[in-house]
mmCIF file of C-alpha atoms in Angstrom:
data_model
loop_
_atom_site.group_PDB
_atom_site.id
_atom_site.type_symbol
_atom_site.label_atom_id
_atom_site.label_comp_id
_atom_site.label_asym_id
_atom_site.label_seq_id
_atom_site.Cartn_x
_atom_site.Cartn_y
_atom_site.Cartn_z
ATOM 1 C CA MET A 1 0.000 0.000 0.000
ATOM 2 C CA ALA A 2 2.756 2.468 0.855
ATOM 3 C CA THR A 3 4.265 2.134 -2.621
ATOM 4 C CA GLY A 4 1.148 3.632 -4.216
ATOM 5 C CA ARG A 5 1.385 6.892 -2.297
ATOM 6 C CA PRO A 6 4.327 8.362 -4.242
ATOM 7 C CA VAL A 7 2.505 7.671 -7.518
ATOM 8 C CA LEU A 8 -0.715 9.257 -6.257
ATOM 9 C CA LEU A 9 1.231 12.211 -4.916
ATOM 10 C CA ALA A 10 3.035 12.594 -8.247
ATOM 11 C CA LEU A 11 -0.270 12.519 -10.148
ATOM 12 C CA ALA A 12 -1.760 15.095 -7.794
ATOM 13 C CA VAL A 13 1.270 17.354 -8.248
ATOM 14 C CA ILE A 14 1.083 17.098 -12.044
ATOM 15 C CA SER A 15 -2.658 17.793 -12.013
ATOM 16 C CA PHE A 16 -1.996 20.865 -9.882
ATOM 17 C CA ILE A 17 0.830 22.061 -12.146
ATOM 18 C CA LEU A 18 -1.032 21.503 -15.407
ATOM 19 C CA GLY A 19 -4.205 23.208 -14.216
ATOM 20 C CA ASN A 20 -4.764 26.803 -13.255
ATOM 21 C CA VAL A 21 -4.511 26.914 -9.455
ATOM 22 C CA ALA A 22 -7.095 29.713 -9.316
ATOM 23 C CA GLY A 23 -9.878 27.562 -10.762
ATOM 24 C CA GLU A 24 -10.655 26.336 -14.226
ATOM 25 C CA PRO A 25 -7.627 26.309 -16.539
ATOM 26 C CA ASP A 26 -7.509 28.835 -19.340
ATOM 27 C CA PRO A 27 -8.208 27.283 -22.740
ATOM 28 C CA SER A 28 -5.122 25.347 -23.763
ATOM 29 C CA ARG A 29 -3.014 26.249 -26.738
ATOM 30 C CA ASP A 30 -2.120 23.714 -29.392
ATOM 31 C CA TRP A 31 1.184 22.783 -27.763
ATOM 32 C CA GLN A 32 3.357 20.694 -30.090
ATOM 33 C CA TRP A 33 6.893 20.896 -28.723
ATOM 34 C CA ILE A 34 8.717 20.697 -25.403
ATOM 35 C CA ILE A 35 11.977 22.636 -25.305
ATOM 36 C CA ILE A 36 14.492 21.976 -22.517
ATOM 37 C CA HIS A 37 16.760 24.800 -21.362
ATOM 38 C CA HIS A 38 19.334 25.350 -18.649
ATOM 39 C CA SER A 39 19.726 28.642 -16.848
ATOM 40 C CA ALA A 40 23.520 28.615 -17.413
ATOM 41 C CA THR A 41 23.805 29.825 -13.810
ATOM 42 C CA ARG A 42 24.584 27.857 -10.660
ATOM 43 C CA MET A 43 21.685 29.437 -8.756
ATOM 44 C CA GLY A 44 18.253 30.722 -9.617
ATOM 45 C CA SER A 45 14.480 30.466 -9.431
ATOM 46 C CA ALA A 46 11.450 31.585 -11.415
ATOM 47 C CA GLU A 47 11.423 34.847 -9.446
ATOM 48 C CA VAL A 48 15.108 35.549 -10.170
ATOM 49 C CA PHE A 49 14.720 34.760 -13.881
ATOM 50 C CA ASP A 50 11.511 36.793 -14.106
ATOM 51 C CA ALA A 51 13.359 39.871 -12.784
ATOM 52 C CA ALA A 52 16.264 39.257 -15.183
ATOM 53 C CA HIS A 53 13.958 38.874 -18.179
ATOM 54 C CA ARG A 54 12.002 42.010 -17.271
ATOM 55 C CA SER A 55 15.264 43.956 -16.956
ATOM 56 C CA ARG A 56 16.035 42.876 -20.558
ATOM 57 C CA GLY A 57 12.759 44.442 -21.715
ATOM 58 C CA MET A 58 10.531 41.351 -21.761
ATOM 59 C CA ILE A 59 7.235 42.875 -20.639
ATOM 60 C CA ASN A 60 5.706 39.458 -19.896
ATOM 61 C CA GLY A 61 8.634 38.554 -17.655
ATOM 62 C CA LEU A 62 9.707 34.946 -17.176
ATOM 63 C CA ALA A 63 10.319 33.514 -20.649
ATOM 64 C CA TYR A 64 9.730 29.887 -19.611
ATOM 65 C CA HIS A 65 6.543 28.060 -18.730
ATOM 66 C CA PHE A 66 8.194 25.978 -15.997
ATOM 67 C CA VAL A 67 11.386 26.147 -13.933
ATOM 68 C CA VAL A 68 12.858 23.072 -12.242
ATOM 69 C CA ASP A 69 14.872 24.178 -9.216
ATOM 70 C CA ASN A 70 18.185 22.789 -7.992
ATOM 71 C CA GLY A 71 17.959 23.527 -4.270
ATOM 72 C CA THR A 72 19.149 27.149 -4.389
ATOM 73 C CA GLU A 73 17.341 30.445 -3.752
ATOM 74 C CA GLY A 74 15.265 28.817 -0.995
ATOM 75 C CA LYS A 75 13.612 26.311 -3.361
ATOM 76 C CA ALA A 76 13.793 22.535 -2.872
ATOM 77 C CA ASP A 77 15.895 20.471 -5.252
ATOM 78 C CA GLY A 78 13.564 19.222 -8.000
ATOM 79 C CA PHE A 79 10.761 21.649 -7.128
ATOM 80 C CA ILE A 80 8.739 22.585 -10.235
ATOM 81 C CA GLU A 81 7.706 26.228 -10.453
ATOM 82 C CA THR A 82 4.827 27.074 -12.767
ATOM 83 C CA GLY A 83 5.250 30.397 -14.538
ATOM 84 C CA PRO A 84 2.535 32.913 -15.395
ATOM 85 C CA ARG A 85 2.911 32.123 -19.096
ATOM 86 C CA TRP A 86 1.675 28.594 -18.406
ATOM 87 C CA ILE A 87 -1.164 29.619 -16.127
ATOM 88 C CA LYS A 88 -2.349 32.158 -18.721
ATOM 89 C CA GLN A 89 -1.515 29.798 -21.627
ATOM 90 C CA MET A 90 0.690 32.473 -23.212
ATOM 91 C CA GLN A 91 3.350 31.840 -25.795
ATOM 92 C CA GLY A 92 6.871 31.510 -24.482
ATOM 93 C CA GLY A 93 9.782 33.874 -24.884
ATOM 94 C CA HIS A 94 12.457 31.193 -24.632
ATOM 95 C CA CYS A 95 13.567 30.899 -28.293
ATOM 96 C CA ARG A 96 14.384 33.257 -31.142
ATOM 97 C CA GLN A 97 12.067 31.266 -33.400
ATOM 98 C CA ALA A 98 8.503 32.599 -33.177
ATOM 99 C CA TYR A 99 6.914 29.297 -34.232
ATOM 100 C CA ILE A 100 8.610 27.528 -31.304
ATOM 101 C CA ASN A 101 7.544 30.197 -28.809
ATOM 102 C CA GLU A 102 3.986 29.938 -30.155
ATOM 103 C CA ARG A 103 3.700 26.122 -29.902
ATOM 104 C CA GLY A 104 6.626 25.089 -27.668
ATOM 105 C CA ILE A 105 6.507 24.637 -23.909
ATOM 106 C CA GLY A 106 9.693 26.048 -22.379
ATOM 107 C CA ILE A 107 11.153 24.216 -19.373
ATOM 108 C CA CYS A 108 14.260 25.626 -17.709
ATOM 109 C CA LEU A 109 16.375 23.631 -15.282
ATOM 110 C CA VAL A 110 18.403 25.756 -12.888
ATOM 111 C CA GLY A 111 22.095 25.026 -13.380
ATOM 112 C CA ASN A 112 24.974 25.394 -15.785
ATOM 113 C CA PHE A 113 25.071 22.147 -17.729
ATOM 114 C CA SER A 114 28.007 23.277 -19.819
ATOM 115 C CA VAL A 115 29.976 22.507 -16.650
ATOM 116 C CA ASP A 116 27.777 20.378 -14.359
ATOM 117 C CA GLN A 117 24.851 17.997 -14.723
ATOM 118 C CA PRO A 118 21.312 18.330 -13.365
ATOM 119 C CA THR A 119 20.664 16.747 -10.005
ATOM 120 C CA SER A 120 18.897 13.401 -9.866
ATOM 121 C CA LYS A 121 15.843 15.120 -8.361
ATOM 122 C CA GLN A 122 15.776 17.630 -11.199
ATOM 123 C CA LEU A 123 15.804 14.800 -13.747
ATOM 124 C CA ASP A 124 13.049 12.982 -11.830
ATOM 125 C CA SER A 125 10.901 16.130 -11.856
ATOM 126 C CA LEU A 126 11.675 16.885 -15.499
ATOM 127 C CA VAL A 127 10.573 13.402 -16.565
ATOM 128 C CA LEU A 128 7.431 13.590 -14.412
ATOM 129 C CA LEU A 129 6.507 16.987 -15.832
ATOM 130 C CA ILE A 130 7.225 16.015 -19.439
ATOM 131 C CA ARG A 131 5.235 12.770 -19.188
ATOM 132 C CA GLY A 132 2.255 14.737 -17.864
ATOM 133 C CA LEU A 133 2.546 17.257 -20.697
ATOM 134 C CA GLN A 134 2.916 14.486 -23.274
ATOM 135 C CA GLU A 135 -0.194 12.758 -22.006
ATOM 136 C CA GLN A 136 -2.266 15.938 -21.954
ATOM 137 C CA PHE A 137 -1.151 17.348 -25.312
ATOM 138 C CA HIS A 138 -0.148 14.176 -27.211
ATOM 139 C CA ILE A 139 3.394 15.415 -27.763
ATOM 140 C CA PRO A 140 5.568 12.657 -29.245
ATOM 141 C CA ASN A 141 9.095 11.965 -28.010
ATOM 142 C CA ASP A 142 10.644 13.371 -31.178
ATOM 143 C CA HIS A 143 9.144 16.761 -30.280
ATOM 144 C CA ILE A 144 11.126 16.967 -27.046
ATOM 145 C CA MET A 145 14.410 18.698 -27.685
ATOM 146 C CA GLY A 146 17.100 20.903 -26.283
ATOM 147 C CA HIS A 147 17.053 24.609 -27.078
ATOM 148 C CA GLY A 148 20.196 24.243 -29.188
ATOM 149 C CA GLU A 149 18.539 21.586 -31.371
ATOM 150 C CA VAL A 150 15.936 24.039 -32.680
ATOM 151 C CA ILE A 151 16.825 25.185 -36.199
ATOM 152 C CA GLY A 152 18.041 28.777 -36.142
ATOM 153 C CA GLU A 153 18.987 28.700 -32.449
ATOM 154 C CA PHE A 154 22.745 28.951 -32.234
ATOM 155 C CA SER A 155 23.085 27.747 -28.671
ATOM 156 C CA GLU A 156 24.678 24.967 -26.653
ATOM 157 C CA CYS A 157 21.631 25.048 -24.349
ATOM 158 C CA PRO A 158 20.860 22.963 -22.286
ATOM 159 C CA GLY A 159 24.624 22.510 -22.138
ATOM 160 C CA SER A 160 27.156 19.977 -23.378
ATOM 161 C CA GLN A 161 26.972 18.040 -20.103
ATOM 162 C CA PHE A 162 23.190 17.552 -20.139
ATOM 163 C CA PRO A 163 22.731 13.775 -19.722
ATOM 164 C CA TRP A 164 20.566 13.020 -22.769
ATOM 165 C CA GLU A 165 21.085 9.255 -22.535
ATOM 166 C CA GLU A 166 20.012 9.176 -18.889
ATOM 167 C CA PHE A 167 17.073 11.495 -19.605
ATOM 168 C CA HIS A 168 15.801 9.323 -22.478
ATOM 169 C CA LYS A 169 16.261 6.176 -20.372
ATOM 170 C CA ARG A 170 14.190 7.685 -17.537
ATOM 171 C CA LEU A 171 11.547 8.867 -19.996
ATOM 172 C CA ARG A 172 11.261 5.349 -21.448
ATOM 173 C CA GLU A 173 11.035 3.864 -17.949
ATOM 174 C CA ALA A 174 8.263 6.344 -17.130
ATOM 175 C CA GLY A 175 6.289 5.063 -20.092
ATOM 176 C CA GLY A 176 7.247 7.642 -22.687
ATOM 177 C CA GLY A 177 8.989 5.272 -25.073
ATOM 178 C CA SER A 178 6.013 4.567 -27.297
ATOM 179 C CA LEU A 179 3.994 7.780 -27.083
ATOM 180 C CA SER A 180 4.410 8.747 -30.737
ATOM 181 C CA ALA A 181 2.879 5.411 -31.765
ATOM 182 C CA VAL A 182 -0.008 5.840 -29.323
ATOM 183 C CA THR A 183 -1.005 9.278 -30.607
ATOM 184 C CA ASN A 184 -1.220 8.151 -34.241
ATOM 185 C CA ALA A 185 0.089 11.593 -35.108
ATOM 186 C CA PRO A 186 2.020 11.897 -38.354
ATOM 187 C CA PRO A 187 5.656 12.842 -37.783
ATOM 188 C CA ARG A 188 6.101 16.593 -37.908
ATOM 189 C CA ASP A 189 8.987 18.042 -39.835
ATOM 190 C CA LEU A 190 10.719 20.722 -37.789
ATOM 191 C CA GLN A 191 12.801 21.782 -40.784
ATOM 192 C CA ALA A 192 9.694 22.517 -42.844
ATOM 193 C CA GLN A 193 8.052 24.349 -39.931
ATOM 194 C CA ALA A 194 11.068 26.652 -39.709
ATOM 195 C CA HIS A 195 10.036 28.250 -42.993
ATOM 196 C CA HIS A 196 6.268 28.202 -42.352
ATOM 197 C CA PRO A 197 5.517 29.531 -38.832
#
């Protein structure tokens, strides 16, 4: 019986994150992509990044939809912060490519993964969050990518040390290995979308 509690807790957390905490969720956008970022800083939080983005002239503040904390700035390691852009179902500000901001969910992990790797708790939370988003929006595995993999984004983000193999292994173990087959969605061509936003 005790083994079921973490799963129920995880499902409750995802339901809370994916819904609008103030009541009924705003109508969802047609989300098609999940883009993983790193903050390229050792410390941070949604509040810190929101202030930084506003200081750069981003009137909507925090560019990401979610931030996965690393235990700094008073936030628990692996804690998922939901940004206002998600709650309001607004486009992101996390890529140069407008079509990705319009249809791509931006998730930022706090840390500099050009030097370090995410914590185990951050990876656990990232996989949990992504599986929930995949289930809700039918996003196939081949539409989960790092910021630097988006055509036209000249970036190393989420860093050369991001553990892609470990991430994909955890995603498969969480049941994400066959999602593209389950959705019956035709494969989408990112290259073609780059020219037709």
